Amino acid sequence: MKDLADLSRPGSGPIGLSRNLPFPGVSGRYLSRTLAELSGAPELSAFLDHQSEKGLVHHLHGGCDWLARTGVKADPDEIVITCGAQHGTLVTLMAVAAPRA
């Protein structure tokens, strides 16, 4: 097992985006509760099937509804579903930043 000290966060300096670490503190408790809820969900097996790269239609519409509550009008084809915040940050940076030559 890897030494847990390798996963420590520096107290100052640049923010490291190379590791996908949970928020310190209560994350374990929330993860335990969420996994317990998911384990009893009858529709859980649907997520084991192949998913479209565009995402599930009801997730796309959910994204539109969420944005509408903030005053942003969007169509489902303008929504990008990501696998969490780190993936979302990567996708956003790749969309707006040009690679170095």
PDB file of C-alpha atoms in Angstrom, residues 2-100:
ATOM      1  CA  LYS A   2       1.222   3.464  -0.858  1.00  0.00           C
ATOM      2  CA  ASP A   3       2.372   5.668   2.003  1.00  0.00           C
ATOM      3  CA  LEU A   4      -0.517   8.004   2.849  1.00  0.00           C
ATOM      4  CA  ALA A   5       1.969  10.841   3.390  1.00  0.00           C
ATOM      5  CA  ASP A   6       2.356  10.861  -0.416  1.00  0.00           C
ATOM      6  CA  LEU A   7      -1.269  12.047  -0.608  1.00  0.00           C
ATOM      7  CA  SER A   8      -0.826  15.032   1.700  1.00  0.00           C
ATOM      8  CA  ARG A   9      -1.694  18.500   0.444  1.00  0.00           C
ATOM      9  CA  PRO A  10       0.807  21.336   0.758  1.00  0.00           C
ATOM     10  CA  GLY A  11      -0.312  24.215   2.964  1.00  0.00           C
ATOM     11  CA  SER A  12       0.718  26.848   0.431  1.00  0.00           C
ATOM     12  CA  GLY A  13       1.954  27.241  -3.112  1.00  0.00           C
ATOM     13  CA  PRO A  14       0.287  26.343  -6.385  1.00  0.00           C
ATOM     14  CA  ILE A  15      -2.792  24.160  -6.407  1.00  0.00           C
ATOM     15  CA  GLY A  16      -1.862  20.715  -7.704  1.00  0.00           C
ATOM     16  CA  LEU A  17      -4.383  19.345 -10.192  1.00  0.00           C
ATOM     17  CA  SER A  18      -2.420  16.154 -10.880  1.00  0.00           C
ATOM     18  CA  ARG A  19      -4.225  14.201  -8.150  1.00  0.00           C
ATOM     19  CA  ASN A  20      -7.922  13.625  -7.734  1.00  0.00           C
ATOM     20  CA  LEU A  21      -8.251  13.910  -3.960  1.00  0.00           C
ATOM     21  CA  PRO A  22     -11.498  14.386  -2.044  1.00  0.00           C
ATOM     22  CA  PHE A  23     -12.197  17.388   0.114  1.00  0.00           C
ATOM     23  CA  PRO A  24     -10.477  16.830   3.463  1.00  0.00           C
ATOM     24  CA  GLY A  25     -12.669  16.232   6.492  1.00  0.00           C
ATOM     25  CA  VAL A  26     -16.112  14.701   6.134  1.00  0.00           C
ATOM     26  CA  SER A  27     -15.741  13.146   2.657  1.00  0.00           C
ATOM     27  CA  GLY A  28     -15.498   9.588   3.994  1.00  0.00           C
ATOM     28  CA  ARG A  29     -18.807   9.866   5.805  1.00  0.00           C
ATOM     29  CA  TYR A  30     -20.595  11.193   2.716  1.00  0.00           C
ATOM     30  CA  LEU A  31     -19.014   8.544   0.491  1.00  0.00           C
ATOM     31  CA  SER A  32     -20.133   5.764   2.844  1.00  0.00           C
ATOM     32  CA  ARG A  33     -23.700   7.070   2.888  1.00  0.00           C
ATOM     33  CA  THR A  34     -23.822   7.527  -0.884  1.00  0.00           C
ATOM     34  CA  LEU A  35     -22.434   4.050  -1.599  1.00  0.00           C
ATOM     35  CA  ALA A  36     -24.971   2.513   0.786  1.00  0.00           C
ATOM     36  CA  GLU A  37     -27.814   4.334  -0.997  1.00  0.00           C
ATOM     37  CA  LEU A  38     -26.513   3.316  -4.425  1.00  0.00           C
ATOM     38  CA  SER A  39     -26.148  -0.323  -3.438  1.00  0.00           C
ATOM     39  CA  GLY A  40     -29.901  -0.579  -2.871  1.00  0.00           C
ATOM     40  CA  ALA A  41     -30.971   1.254  -6.029  1.00  0.00           C
ATOM     41  CA  PRO A  42     -32.912  -1.089  -8.369  1.00  0.00           C
ATOM     42  CA  GLU A  43     -31.770   0.828 -11.466  1.00  0.00           C
ATOM     43  CA  LEU A  44     -28.070   0.563 -10.596  1.00  0.00           C
ATOM     44  CA  SER A  45     -27.390  -2.114 -13.220  1.00  0.00           C
ATOM     45  CA  ALA A  46     -28.353   0.339 -15.984  1.00  0.00           C
ATOM     46  CA  PHE A  47     -25.119   2.225 -15.300  1.00  0.00           C
ATOM     47  CA  LEU A  48     -23.091  -0.910 -16.050  1.00  0.00           C
ATOM     48  CA  ASP A  49     -24.277  -0.868 -19.662  1.00  0.00           C
ATOM     49  CA  HIS A  50     -22.487   1.092 -22.376  1.00  0.00           C
ATOM     50  CA  GLN A  51     -23.284   4.789 -22.127  1.00  0.00           C
ATOM     51  CA  SER A  52     -23.429   7.163 -25.069  1.00  0.00           C
ATOM     52  CA  GLU A  53     -20.502   9.588 -25.193  1.00  0.00           C
ATOM     53  CA  LYS A  54     -23.095  12.386 -25.239  1.00  0.00           C
ATOM     54  CA  GLY A  55     -24.635  11.217 -21.957  1.00  0.00           C
ATOM     55  CA  LEU A  56     -28.089  10.095 -20.926  1.00  0.00           C
ATOM     56  CA  VAL A  57     -30.928  12.230 -22.303  1.00  0.00           C
ATOM     57  CA  HIS A  58     -32.473  12.883 -18.886  1.00  0.00           C
ATOM     58  CA  HIS A  59     -29.046  13.997 -17.569  1.00  0.00           C
ATOM     59  CA  LEU A  60     -28.689  16.436 -20.477  1.00  0.00           C
ATOM     60  CA  HIS A  61     -32.144  17.879 -19.782  1.00  0.00           C
ATOM     61  CA  GLY A  62     -31.298  18.019 -16.077  1.00  0.00           C
ATOM     62  CA  GLY A  63     -28.237  20.095 -16.947  1.00  0.00           C
ATOM     63  CA  CYS A  64     -30.433  22.455 -18.975  1.00  0.00           C
ATOM     64  CA  ASP A  65     -32.897  22.773 -16.094  1.00  0.00           C
ATOM     65  CA  TRP A  66     -30.085  23.477 -13.615  1.00  0.00           C
ATOM     66  CA  LEU A  67     -28.581  26.156 -15.872  1.00  0.00           C
ATOM     67  CA  ALA A  68     -32.030  27.719 -16.411  1.00  0.00           C
ATOM     68  CA  ARG A  69     -32.309  28.257 -12.640  1.00  0.00           C
ATOM     69  CA  THR A  70     -29.176  30.414 -12.876  1.00  0.00           C
ATOM     70  CA  GLY A  71     -30.547  32.382 -15.838  1.00  0.00           C
ATOM     71  CA  VAL A  72     -28.587  30.525 -18.548  1.00  0.00           C
ATOM     72  CA  LYS A  73     -30.601  29.116 -21.452  1.00  0.00           C
ATOM     73  CA  ALA A  74     -29.035  26.006 -22.981  1.00  0.00           C
ATOM     74  CA  ASP A  75     -30.117  23.205 -25.283  1.00  0.00           C
ATOM     75  CA  PRO A  76     -29.287  19.564 -24.509  1.00  0.00           C
ATOM     76  CA  ASP A  77     -26.820  19.459 -27.436  1.00  0.00           C
ATOM     77  CA  GLU A  78     -24.831  22.243 -25.722  1.00  0.00           C
ATOM     78  CA  ILE A  79     -24.375  20.248 -22.504  1.00  0.00           C
ATOM     79  CA  VAL A  80     -21.262  18.138 -21.887  1.00  0.00           C
ATOM     80  CA  ILE A  81     -21.577  15.402 -19.278  1.00  0.00           C
ATOM     81  CA  THR A  82     -18.313  14.772 -17.419  1.00  0.00           C
ATOM     82  CA  CYS A  83     -17.123  12.179 -14.932  1.00  0.00           C
ATOM     83  CA  GLY A  84     -16.731  14.579 -12.020  1.00  0.00           C
ATOM     84  CA  ALA A  85     -15.200  17.976 -11.373  1.00  0.00           C
ATOM     85  CA  GLN A  86     -11.626  17.101 -12.333  1.00  0.00           C
ATOM     86  CA  HIS A  87     -12.755  15.707 -15.686  1.00  0.00           C
ATOM     87  CA  GLY A  88     -14.973  18.770 -16.174  1.00  0.00           C
ATOM     88  CA  THR A  89     -12.027  21.079 -15.504  1.00  0.00           C
ATOM     89  CA  LEU A  90      -9.874  19.130 -17.985  1.00  0.00           C
ATOM     90  CA  VAL A  91     -12.575  19.241 -20.684  1.00  0.00           C
ATOM     91  CA  THR A  92     -13.073  22.978 -20.149  1.00  0.00           C
ATOM     92  CA  LEU A  93      -9.353  23.759 -20.312  1.00  0.00           C
ATOM     93  CA  MET A  94      -8.966  21.627 -23.433  1.00  0.00           C
ATOM     94  CA  ALA A  95     -11.830  23.539 -25.069  1.00  0.00           C
ATOM     95  CA  VAL A  96     -10.466  27.022 -24.369  1.00  0.00           C
ATOM     96  CA  ALA A  97      -6.677  26.613 -24.319  1.00  0.00           C
ATOM     97  CA  ALA A  98      -4.468  25.996 -27.319  1.00  0.00           C
ATOM     98  CA  PRO A  99      -1.741  23.371 -26.920  1.00  0.00           C
ATOM     99  CA  ARG A 100       1.843  24.537 -27.104  1.00  0.00           C
TER     100      ARG A 100
END
